[in-house]
Amino acid sequence: MSALLYNNVVPLDRNRHRNLKLRSGVSMKFAAGAHCVPLAAVEMFDAARDYPIFFAGSDDATPVAVLGLRSGENVFVDADGRWADAAYVPAFIRRYPFVLARAGESSDFTVCLDESFEGFSEAEGTPLFDEEGQDGEVVSRALGFLKEFLTETERTRRFVERLRALDLLGVQSLQVKDASGRTFALRDFRMIEEKKVKELGNDVLGDLHRSGYLGCIYAHLLSLGNLPRLAARVPVEANVGAPV
């Protein structure tokens, strides 16, 4: 899922990208095909207001915000590339076009960018580097955001490990109908089983509360009420294609 959104990722280079600038107000069409994106645990409270939150069916069981009910369709990005008004934009998307990546088997991270991003230009925008070739405001801000994202990703991994240790995640499949009766399938994802949460002892619940995990658990459970609203956003003409 880490390659999602990115097409031509290369290391940020002071020589190669010396004259590169980042234009503002660029379309978010780059995210139009992302029907789900990873979430950090700290985002789950904000994301739960707008999106259903599940856990990926893969081994890492990453929390994900579901942005569409069909593969390749994000119903929160319109034809002009605008994100839905007042809807939370996940950090996974906000970090674009920058990303931290490992080179080969190295444990070190390198700042990279997607050279295919239409927001890059040598003619207009805010320079990535200053006249001396040092990091400009754009790069400094992006680096700070990427480091914070990496930190929160690690915290999220520990959150998921705790859920798995308590055996709270179960594999599920759901069918969702929209107002016109069309059926959309969500298959092979994981959900927290509320029944098991209620069976936890007070000591465990207290520990989950102190760690902040209990709030994330209930943010996930409350977010499931967004499924009908998500189905209502699917365009009527999108009645063909593979389900998620």
Coordinates of N, CA and C in Angstrom, one line a residue:
M1 N 0.8 -1.2 0.0 CA 0.0 0.0 0.0 C 0.9 1.3 0.0
S2 N 2.1 1.1 0.4 CA 3.0 2.3 0.4 C 3.2 3.0 -0.9
A3 N 3.1 2.2 -2.0 CA 3.3 2.8 -3.3 C 2.1 3.5 -3.9
L4 N 1.0 3.4 -3.2 CA -0.2 4.0 -3.6 C 0.0 5.5 -3.8
L5 N -0.5 6.1 -4.9 CA -0.5 7.5 -5.2 C 0.8 7.8 -6.0
Y6 N 1.9 7.1 -5.8 CA 3.2 7.5 -6.3 C 3.5 6.8 -7.6
N7 N 4.0 7.5 -8.6 CA 4.3 6.9 -9.9 C 5.8 6.9 -10.3
N8 N 6.5 8.0 -10.0 CA 7.9 8.0 -10.3 C 8.7 8.6 -9.2
V9 N 8.9 7.7 -8.2 CA 9.6 8.1 -6.9 C 11.1 8.1 -7.1
V10 N 11.7 9.3 -6.8 CA 13.2 9.4 -6.9 C 13.7 10.1 -5.6
P11 N 14.9 9.9 -5.2 CA 15.5 10.6 -4.0 C 15.5 12.1 -4.3
L12 N 15.2 12.9 -3.3 CA 15.3 14.3 -3.4 C 16.8 14.7 -3.5
D13 N 17.2 15.4 -4.6 CA 18.6 15.6 -4.9 C 18.8 17.2 -5.1
R14 N 19.8 17.7 -4.3 CA 20.0 19.2 -4.4 C 20.5 19.7 -5.7
N15 N 21.1 18.8 -6.5 CA 21.5 19.2 -7.9 C 20.4 19.0 -8.9
R16 N 19.9 17.8 -8.9 CA 18.8 17.4 -9.9 C 17.6 18.3 -9.7
H17 N 17.3 18.6 -8.5 CA 16.0 19.4 -8.2 C 16.3 20.8 -7.7
R18 N 17.5 21.3 -8.0 CA 17.9 22.6 -7.6 C 16.9 23.7 -8.0
N19 N 16.3 23.6 -9.2 CA 15.4 24.7 -9.7 C 14.0 24.3 -9.6
L20 N 13.7 23.2 -8.9 CA 12.3 22.8 -8.9 C 11.5 23.6 -7.9
K21 N 10.2 23.9 -8.3 CA 9.3 24.7 -7.4 C 8.0 23.9 -7.2
L22 N 7.3 24.2 -6.1 CA 6.0 23.6 -5.9 C 4.9 24.6 -6.0
R23 N 4.0 24.4 -6.9 CA 2.9 25.3 -7.1 C 1.8 25.0 -6.1
S24 N 1.1 26.0 -5.7 CA 0.0 25.9 -4.7 C -1.3 25.7 -5.4
G25 N -2.3 25.2 -4.7 CA -3.6 25.1 -5.2 C -3.8 24.1 -6.3
V26 N -2.9 23.1 -6.3 CA -2.9 22.1 -7.4 C -4.0 21.0 -7.2
S27 N -4.6 20.5 -8.2 CA -5.6 19.5 -8.1 C -5.2 18.3 -7.3
M28 N -6.2 17.7 -6.7 CA -5.9 16.4 -5.9 C -6.3 15.2 -6.7
K29 N -6.3 15.3 -8.0 CA -6.7 14.1 -8.8 C -5.7 13.0 -8.6
F30 N -4.5 13.3 -8.1 CA -3.6 12.2 -7.8 C -4.2 11.1 -6.9
A31 N -5.2 11.6 -6.1 CA -5.8 10.6 -5.1 C -7.1 10.1 -5.5
A32 N -7.5 10.4 -6.7 CA -8.9 10.0 -7.2 C -9.1 8.5 -7.3
G33 N -8.0 7.8 -7.5 CA -8.1 6.3 -7.6 C -7.8 5.6 -6.3
A34 N -7.7 6.3 -5.2 CA -7.4 5.6 -3.9 C -8.7 5.3 -3.2
H35 N -9.2 4.1 -3.2 CA -10.4 3.8 -2.5 C -10.2 3.6 -1.0
C36 N -9.0 3.4 -0.6 CA -8.7 3.4 0.8 C -7.2 3.8 1.0
V37 N -7.0 4.4 2.2 CA -5.6 4.8 2.5 C -5.3 4.5 4.0
P38 N -4.0 4.2 4.3 CA -3.7 3.9 5.7 C -3.9 5.1 6.6
L39 N -4.2 4.9 7.8 CA -4.4 5.9 8.8 C -3.4 5.6 10.0
A40 N -2.9 6.7 10.6 CA -2.2 6.6 11.9 C -3.3 6.6 13.0
A41 N -3.0 5.9 14.1 CA -4.0 5.8 15.2 C -4.4 7.2 15.6
V42 N -3.5 8.1 15.7 CA -3.8 9.5 16.1 C -4.9 10.2 15.3
E43 N -5.0 9.7 14.0 CA -6.0 10.3 13.1 C -7.4 9.8 13.2
M44 N -7.5 8.7 13.9 CA -8.8 7.9 13.9 C -10.0 8.7 14.4
F45 N -9.7 9.6 15.3 CA -10.8 10.5 15.9 C -11.3 11.4 14.8
D46 N -10.4 12.1 14.1 CA -10.9 13.0 13.0 C -11.5 12.2 11.8
A47 N -10.8 11.2 11.4 CA -11.3 10.4 10.2 C -12.6 9.8 10.5
A48 N -12.9 9.4 11.7 CA -14.2 8.7 12.1 C -15.4 9.5 11.8
R49 N -15.2 10.9 11.7 CA -16.4 11.7 11.4 C -16.8 11.6 10.0
D50 N -15.9 11.2 9.1 CA -16.2 11.2 7.7 C -16.2 9.9 7.0
Y51 N -15.3 8.9 7.5 CA -15.1 7.7 6.7 C -15.3 6.5 7.6
P52 N -15.7 5.3 7.0 CA -15.6 4.1 7.7 C -14.1 3.7 7.9
I53 N -13.8 3.2 9.1 CA -12.4 2.8 9.3 C -12.4 1.3 9.6
F54 N -11.6 0.6 8.8 CA -11.4 -0.8 9.0 C -9.9 -1.1 9.2
F55 N -9.6 -2.3 9.3 CA -8.2 -2.8 9.5 C -7.9 -3.7 8.3
A56 N -6.8 -3.4 7.6 CA -6.4 -4.2 6.4 C -6.4 -5.7 6.7
G57 N -6.8 -6.5 5.6 CA -6.8 -7.9 5.8 C -5.4 -8.5 5.7
S58 N -4.4 -7.7 5.4 CA -3.0 -8.2 5.3 C -2.4 -8.4 6.7
D59 N -1.2 -9.0 6.8 CA -0.7 -9.4 8.1 C -0.5 -8.2 9.0
D60 N -0.2 -7.0 8.5 CA 0.1 -5.9 9.4 C -1.2 -5.2 9.9
A61 N -2.4 -5.6 9.3 CA -3.7 -5.1 9.9 C -3.7 -3.6 10.1
T62 N -3.1 -2.8 9.2 CA -3.1 -1.4 9.3 C -4.5 -0.8 9.3
P63 N -4.8 0.2 10.1 CA -6.1 0.9 10.0 C -6.1 1.6 8.7
V64 N -7.3 1.6 8.0 CA -7.5 2.3 6.8 C -8.8 3.1 6.8
A65 N -8.7 4.2 6.1 CA -10.0 5.0 5.9 C -10.5 4.5 4.5
V66 N -11.7 4.1 4.5 CA -12.4 3.7 3.2 C -12.9 4.9 2.5
L67 N -12.4 5.2 1.3 CA -12.8 6.4 0.6 C -13.7 6.1 -0.6
G68 N -14.0 4.9 -0.8 CA -14.8 4.5 -2.0 C -15.2 3.0 -1.8
L69 N -16.3 2.6 -2.5 CA -16.7 1.2 -2.4 C -16.4 0.4 -3.6
R70 N -15.7 1.0 -4.6 CA -15.2 0.3 -5.7 C -13.7 0.5 -5.9
S71 N -13.0 -0.5 -6.3 CA -11.6 -0.4 -6.5 C -11.2 0.7 -7.5
G72 N -10.3 1.6 -7.1 CA -9.9 2.6 -8.0 C -10.8 3.8 -8.0
E73 N -11.7 3.9 -7.0 CA -12.7 5.0 -7.0 C -12.7 5.7 -5.6
N74 N -12.3 7.0 -5.5 CA -12.3 7.8 -4.3 C -13.5 8.8 -4.5
V75 N -14.6 8.6 -3.8 CA -15.7 9.4 -4.0 C -15.6 10.8 -3.2
F76 N -14.5 11.0 -2.6 CA -14.3 12.3 -1.9 C -13.5 13.3 -2.8
V77 N -13.1 12.9 -4.0 CA -12.4 13.8 -4.9 C -13.3 14.0 -6.1
D78 N -13.7 15.2 -6.4 CA -14.6 15.4 -7.5 C -13.9 15.5 -8.9
A79 N -14.6 15.8 -9.9 CA -14.0 15.8 -11.3 C -13.0 16.9 -11.5
D80 N -13.1 17.9 -10.7 CA -12.1 19.0 -10.8 C -10.9 18.8 -9.8
G81 N -10.9 17.7 -9.2 CA -9.8 17.4 -8.3 C -9.9 18.1 -6.9
R82 N -11.1 18.5 -6.5 CA -11.3 19.1 -5.2 C -11.7 18.0 -4.2
W83 N -11.1 18.1 -3.0 CA -11.6 17.2 -1.9 C -12.9 17.7 -1.4
A84 N -13.7 16.8 -0.9 CA -15.1 17.1 -0.4 C -14.9 18.2 0.7
D85 N -15.8 19.2 0.7 CA -15.7 20.3 1.6 C -15.8 19.8 3.1
A86 N -14.9 20.3 3.9 CA -14.9 20.0 5.3 C -14.6 18.6 5.7
A87 N -14.3 17.7 4.8 CA -14.0 16.3 5.1 C -12.5 16.3 5.4
Y88 N -12.2 15.4 6.4 CA -10.8 15.3 6.9 C -9.9 14.7 5.7
V89 N -8.7 15.2 5.5 CA -7.8 14.6 4.5 C -6.7 13.9 5.3
P90 N -6.7 12.5 5.1 CA -5.7 11.7 5.8 C -4.2 12.2 5.6
A91 N -3.4 12.0 6.6 CA -2.0 12.4 6.5 C -1.3 11.7 5.3
F92 N -1.7 10.4 5.1 CA -1.0 9.7 4.0 C -1.2 10.4 2.7
I93 N -2.3 11.1 2.5 CA -2.5 11.9 1.3 C -1.8 13.3 1.4
R94 N -1.9 13.9 2.6 CA -1.3 15.2 2.8 C 0.2 15.2 2.6
R95 N 0.9 14.1 2.8 CA 2.3 14.1 2.7 C 2.8 14.1 1.3
Y96 N 1.9 13.7 0.3 CA 2.2 13.7 -1.1 C 2.6 15.1 -1.6
P97 N 3.6 15.3 -2.4 CA 4.3 14.3 -3.3 C 5.6 13.8 -2.6
F98 N 5.8 14.0 -1.3 CA 7.0 13.6 -0.7 C 6.8 12.3 0.1
V99 N 7.9 11.6 0.3 CA 7.7 10.3 1.0 C 9.1 9.9 1.6
L100 N 9.2 9.2 2.7 CA 10.4 8.6 3.2 C 10.5 7.2 2.7
A101 N 11.6 6.8 2.1 CA 11.8 5.5 1.6 C 13.2 4.9 2.0
R102 N 13.2 3.6 2.1 CA 14.5 2.9 2.4 C 15.2 2.5 1.1
A103 N 16.5 2.7 1.0 CA 17.2 2.2 -0.2 C 17.7 0.8 0.0
G104 N 17.2 -0.1 -0.8 CA 17.7 -1.5 -0.6 C 17.3 -2.1 0.7
E105 N 18.3 -2.7 1.4 CA 18.1 -3.3 2.7 C 18.6 -2.3 3.9
S106 N 18.9 -1.1 3.5 CA 19.3 -0.1 4.5 C 18.2 0.2 5.5
S107 N 18.6 0.5 6.7 CA 17.6 0.9 7.7 C 17.4 2.4 7.7
D108 N 18.2 3.1 7.0 CA 18.1 4.5 6.9 C 17.0 5.0 5.9
F109 N 16.3 6.1 6.2 CA 15.3 6.6 5.3 C 15.9 7.7 4.5
T110 N 15.4 7.8 3.3 CA 15.8 8.9 2.3 C 14.5 9.7 2.0
V111 N 14.6 11.0 1.9 CA 13.5 11.8 1.5 C 13.4 11.7 -0.1
C112 N 12.2 11.3 -0.5 CA 12.0 11.1 -2.0 C 10.8 12.0 -2.4
L113 N 10.6 12.1 -3.7 CA 9.5 12.8 -4.2 C 9.0 12.1 -5.5
D114 N 7.8 12.4 -5.8 CA 7.2 11.9 -7.1 C 7.4 12.9 -8.2
E115 N 8.3 12.6 -9.0 CA 8.6 13.6 -10.1 C 7.4 13.8 -11.1
S116 N 6.5 12.9 -11.1 CA 5.4 13.0 -12.0 C 4.3 13.9 -11.5
F117 N 4.4 14.4 -10.3 CA 3.4 15.3 -9.7 C 3.3 16.6 -10.5
E118 N 2.0 16.9 -10.9 CA 1.8 18.0 -11.8 C 2.0 19.4 -11.1
G119 N 2.1 19.3 -9.8 CA 2.4 20.5 -9.0 C 3.8 21.0 -9.0
F120 N 4.7 20.2 -9.5 CA 6.1 20.6 -9.7 C 6.3 21.4 -10.9
S121 N 7.1 22.5 -10.8 CA 7.4 23.3 -12.0 C 8.8 24.0 -11.8
E122 N 9.4 24.3 -12.8 CA 10.6 25.2 -12.7 C 10.3 26.6 -13.0
A123 N 9.1 26.9 -13.5 CA 8.7 28.2 -13.9 C 8.0 29.0 -12.8
E124 N 7.2 28.3 -11.9 CA 6.5 29.1 -10.9 C 6.3 28.2 -9.7
G125 N 6.0 28.9 -8.6 CA 5.8 28.2 -7.3 C 6.9 28.6 -6.3
T126 N 6.8 27.8 -5.2 CA 7.8 28.1 -4.1 C 9.0 27.1 -4.3
P127 N 10.2 27.7 -4.3 CA 11.4 26.8 -4.6 C 11.6 25.8 -3.5
L128 N 12.1 24.6 -3.9 CA 12.4 23.6 -2.9 C 13.7 23.9 -2.2
F129 N 14.6 24.6 -2.9 CA 15.9 25.0 -2.3 C 16.1 26.5 -2.5
D130 N 16.9 27.0 -1.5 CA 17.2 28.5 -1.7 C 18.4 28.7 -2.6
E131 N 18.9 29.9 -2.8 CA 19.9 30.2 -3.7 C 21.2 29.5 -3.4
E132 N 21.5 29.2 -2.1 CA 22.7 28.5 -1.7 C 22.5 27.0 -1.8
G133 N 21.4 26.5 -2.2 CA 21.2 25.1 -2.4 C 20.7 24.4 -1.1
Q134 N 20.4 25.2 -0.1 CA 19.9 24.7 1.2 C 18.4 24.4 1.2
D135 N 18.0 23.6 2.1 CA 16.5 23.3 2.1 C 15.7 24.6 2.3
G136 N 14.7 24.7 1.4 CA 13.8 25.9 1.5 C 12.7 25.5 2.5
E137 N 11.7 26.4 2.6 CA 10.6 26.2 3.5 C 9.8 25.0 3.1
V138 N 9.6 24.7 1.8 CA 8.8 23.6 1.3 C 9.5 22.3 1.8
V139 N 10.8 22.1 1.6 CA 11.5 20.9 2.0 C 11.5 20.7 3.5
S140 N 11.8 21.8 4.2 CA 11.9 21.8 5.7 C 10.5 21.4 6.3
R141 N 9.5 21.9 5.8 CA 8.1 21.6 6.3 C 7.8 20.1 5.9
A142 N 8.1 19.7 4.7 CA 7.8 18.3 4.3 C 8.6 17.3 5.2
L143 N 9.9 17.7 5.4 CA 10.7 16.7 6.2 C 10.1 16.6 7.7
G144 N 9.7 17.7 8.2 CA 9.1 17.7 9.6 C 7.8 16.8 9.6
F145 N 7.0 17.0 8.6 CA 5.8 16.2 8.5 C 6.1 14.7 8.3
L146 N 7.0 14.4 7.4 CA 7.4 13.0 7.2 C 7.9 12.3 8.4
K147 N 8.7 13.0 9.2 CA 9.3 12.5 10.4 C 8.1 12.2 11.4
E148 N 7.2 13.1 11.5 CA 6.1 13.0 12.4 C 5.2 11.8 12.0
F149 N 5.0 11.7 10.7 CA 4.2 10.6 10.1 C 4.9 9.3 10.4
L150 N 6.2 9.2 10.3 CA 6.9 8.0 10.6 C 6.8 7.6 12.1
T151 N 6.9 8.6 13.0 CA 6.7 8.3 14.4 C 5.3 7.8 14.7
E152 N 4.3 8.4 14.1 CA 2.9 8.0 14.4 C 2.6 6.6 13.7
T153 N 3.3 6.3 12.6 CA 3.2 5.0 12.0 C 3.7 3.9 13.0
E154 N 4.8 4.2 13.7 CA 5.3 3.2 14.6 C 4.4 3.1 15.8
R155 N 3.8 4.2 16.3 CA 2.8 4.1 17.4 C 1.6 3.3 17.0
T156 N 1.2 3.4 15.7 CA 0.1 2.7 15.2 C 0.4 1.2 15.2
R157 N 1.6 0.9 14.8 CA 2.0 -0.5 14.8 C 1.9 -1.2 16.2
R158 N 2.3 -0.4 17.2 CA 2.1 -0.9 18.6 C 0.7 -1.0 19.0
F159 N -0.2 -0.1 18.5 CA -1.6 -0.2 18.8 C -2.2 -1.5 18.2
V160 N -1.8 -1.8 16.9 CA -2.4 -3.0 16.3 C -1.8 -4.2 17.0
E161 N -0.6 -4.2 17.4 CA 0.0 -5.4 18.1 C -0.8 -5.6 19.4
R162 N -1.2 -4.6 20.1 CA -2.0 -4.7 21.3 C -3.3 -5.3 21.0
L163 N -4.0 -4.9 19.9 CA -5.3 -5.4 19.5 C -5.1 -6.9 19.2
R164 N -4.1 -7.3 18.5 CA -3.9 -8.7 18.1 C -3.6 -9.5 19.4
A165 N -2.8 -9.0 20.3 CA -2.4 -9.7 21.5 C -3.7 -10.0 22.3
L166 N -4.7 -9.1 22.3 CA -5.9 -9.3 23.0 C -7.0 -10.1 22.1
D167 N -6.6 -10.4 20.9 CA -7.5 -11.2 20.0 C -8.8 -10.4 19.8
L168 N -8.7 -9.1 19.5 CA -9.9 -8.3 19.3 C -10.2 -8.1 17.8
L169 N -9.3 -8.5 16.9 CA -9.6 -8.3 15.5 C -10.1 -9.6 14.9
G170 N -11.2 -9.4 14.1 CA -11.8 -10.5 13.4 C -12.0 -10.2 11.9
V171 N -11.8 -11.2 11.1 CA -11.9 -11.0 9.6 C -13.4 -11.0 9.3
Q172 N -13.8 -10.0 8.5 CA -15.2 -9.8 8.1 C -15.4 -9.5 6.6
S173 N -16.6 -9.7 6.2 CA -17.0 -9.2 4.9 C -18.4 -8.6 5.0
L174 N -18.6 -7.5 4.3 CA -19.9 -6.8 4.4 C -20.5 -6.5 3.1
Q175 N -21.8 -6.4 3.0 CA -22.4 -5.8 1.8 C -23.2 -4.6 2.2
V176 N -23.1 -3.6 1.4 CA -23.7 -2.3 1.6 C -24.6 -1.9 0.5
K177 N -25.8 -1.5 0.7 CA -26.7 -1.0 -0.3 C -26.9 0.5 -0.3
D178 N -27.0 1.0 -1.5 CA -27.3 2.5 -1.6 C -28.8 2.7 -1.8
A179 N -29.2 3.9 -1.9 CA -30.6 4.2 -2.0 C -31.3 3.6 -3.2
S180 N -30.6 3.3 -4.3 CA -31.1 2.8 -5.5 C -31.1 1.2 -5.4
G181 N -30.6 0.7 -4.4 CA -30.6 -0.8 -4.3 C -29.4 -1.5 -4.8
R182 N -28.4 -0.7 -5.2 CA -27.1 -1.4 -5.7 C -26.4 -1.9 -4.5
T183 N -25.8 -3.0 -4.7 CA -25.0 -3.7 -3.6 C -23.5 -3.6 -3.8
F184 N -22.8 -3.2 -2.8 CA -21.3 -3.1 -2.8 C -20.8 -4.0 -1.8
A185 N -19.7 -4.7 -2.1 CA -19.1 -5.7 -1.2 C -17.8 -5.2 -0.7
L186 N -17.6 -5.4 0.6 CA -16.3 -5.1 1.2 C -15.9 -6.5 1.8
R187 N -14.7 -6.9 1.3 CA -14.3 -8.3 1.6 C -13.0 -8.4 2.3
D188 N -12.9 -9.4 3.2 CA -11.6 -9.8 3.8 C -10.8 -8.6 4.4
F189 N -11.5 -7.8 5.2 CA -10.9 -6.9 6.1 C -11.1 -7.3 7.5
R190 N -10.5 -6.5 8.4 CA -10.6 -6.8 9.9 C -11.4 -5.7 10.6
M191 N -12.2 -6.1 11.6 CA -12.9 -5.2 12.4 C -12.6 -5.6 13.9
I192 N -12.7 -4.7 14.8 CA -12.6 -5.0 16.2 C -14.0 -5.5 16.6
E193 N -14.0 -6.6 17.3 CA -15.2 -7.3 17.8 C -15.6 -6.7 19.1
E194 N -16.7 -5.8 19.1 CA -17.1 -5.1 20.3 C -17.4 -6.0 21.4
K195 N -18.0 -7.2 21.1 CA -18.3 -8.2 22.2 C -17.1 -8.5 23.0
K196 N -16.0 -8.7 22.3 CA -14.7 -9.1 23.0 C -14.2 -7.9 23.9
V197 N -14.4 -6.7 23.4 CA -14.0 -5.5 24.1 C -14.8 -5.5 25.5
K198 N -16.1 -5.8 25.4 CA -16.9 -5.7 26.6 C -16.5 -6.8 27.6
E199 N -15.9 -7.9 27.1 CA -15.5 -9.0 28.0 C -14.2 -8.8 28.7
L200 N -13.4 -7.7 28.3 CA -12.1 -7.4 28.9 C -12.3 -7.1 30.3
G201 N -11.3 -7.4 31.1 CA -11.3 -7.1 32.6 C -11.0 -5.6 32.8
N202 N -11.3 -5.1 34.0 CA -11.1 -3.7 34.3 C -9.6 -3.3 34.2
D203 N -8.7 -4.2 34.6 CA -7.3 -3.8 34.5 C -6.9 -3.6 33.1
V204 N -7.3 -4.5 32.2 CA -7.0 -4.3 30.7 C -7.6 -3.1 30.1
L205 N -8.9 -2.9 30.5 CA -9.6 -1.7 30.0 C -8.9 -0.4 30.5
G206 N -8.5 -0.4 31.7 CA -7.8 0.7 32.3 C -6.5 1.0 31.5
D207 N -5.8 -0.1 31.2 CA -4.5 0.1 30.5 C -4.7 0.6 29.1
L208 N -5.8 0.1 28.4 CA -6.1 0.6 27.1 C -6.5 2.1 27.1
H209 N -7.2 2.5 28.2 CA -7.6 3.8 28.3 C -6.4 4.7 28.5
R210 N -5.5 4.3 29.4 CA -4.3 5.2 29.7 C -3.4 5.3 28.5
S211 N -3.3 4.3 27.7 CA -2.5 4.3 26.5 C -3.1 5.1 25.3
G212 N -4.4 5.4 25.5 CA -5.1 6.1 24.4 C -5.7 5.1 23.4
Y213 N -5.5 3.8 23.6 CA -6.0 2.8 22.6 C -7.5 2.7 22.7
L214 N -8.1 2.8 23.9 CA -9.5 2.6 24.0 C -10.3 3.6 23.2
G215 N -9.9 4.9 23.2 CA -10.5 5.9 22.3 C -10.4 5.5 20.9
C216 N -9.3 5.0 20.4 CA -9.1 4.6 19.0 C -10.1 3.4 18.7
I217 N -10.2 2.5 19.6 CA -11.1 1.4 19.4 C -12.6 1.9 19.2
Y218 N -13.0 2.8 20.0 CA -14.4 3.3 19.8 C -14.5 4.3 18.7
A219 N -13.5 4.9 18.3 CA -13.5 5.7 17.1 C -13.8 4.8 15.9
H220 N -13.1 3.7 15.8 CA -13.3 2.7 14.8 C -14.7 2.2 14.8
L221 N -15.2 1.8 15.9 CA -16.6 1.3 16.0 C -17.6 2.3 15.6
L222 N -17.5 3.6 16.0 CA -18.4 4.6 15.7 C -18.3 5.0 14.2
S223 N -17.1 4.8 13.6 CA -17.0 5.2 12.2 C -17.8 4.3 11.2
L224 N -18.2 3.1 11.7 CA -18.9 2.2 10.8 C -20.3 2.7 10.5
G225 N -20.8 3.7 11.2 CA -22.0 4.4 10.9 C -21.9 5.2 9.6
N226 N -20.7 5.4 9.1 CA -20.5 6.2 7.9 C -20.7 5.3 6.6
L227 N -20.8 4.0 6.8 CA -21.0 3.2 5.6 C -22.2 3.6 4.7
P228 N -23.4 3.8 5.2 CA -24.5 4.2 4.4 C -24.2 5.6 3.7
R229 N -23.6 6.5 4.4 CA -23.3 7.8 3.8 C -22.2 7.7 2.7
L230 N -21.3 6.7 2.9 CA -20.3 6.5 1.8 C -21.0 5.9 0.6
A231 N -21.9 5.0 0.8 CA -22.7 4.4 -0.4 C -23.5 5.5 -1.1
A232 N -24.0 6.4 -0.3 CA -24.8 7.5 -1.0 C -23.9 8.4 -1.8
R233 N -22.6 8.4 -1.7 CA -21.8 9.3 -2.5 C -21.4 8.7 -3.8
V234 N -21.6 7.4 -3.9 CA -21.2 6.7 -5.2 C -22.0 7.2 -6.3
P235 N -21.4 7.7 -7.4 CA -22.2 8.2 -8.5 C -23.1 7.1 -9.1
V236 N -24.3 7.5 -9.6 CA -25.3 6.5 -10.1 C -24.7 5.8 -11.3
E237 N -23.9 6.5 -12.1 CA -23.4 5.9 -13.3 C -22.3 4.9 -13.0
A238 N -21.8 4.9 -11.8 CA -20.7 3.9 -11.5 C -21.4 2.6 -11.1
N239 N -22.1 2.0 -12.0 CA -22.8 0.7 -11.7 C -22.1 -0.5 -12.3
V240 N -20.9 -0.3 -12.8 CA -20.1 -1.4 -13.3 C -18.8 -1.4 -12.7
G241 N -18.0 -2.4 -12.9 CA -16.7 -2.5 -12.3 C -16.6 -3.4 -11.1
A242 N -15.4 -3.7 -10.7 CA -15.2 -4.6 -9.6 C -15.4 -4.0 -8.3
P243 N -16.1 -4.7 -7.4 CA -16.2 -4.2 -6.0 C -14.9 -4.2 -5.3
V244 N -14.8 -3.5 -4.2 CA -13.6 -3.5 -3.4 C -13.3 -4.9 -2.8

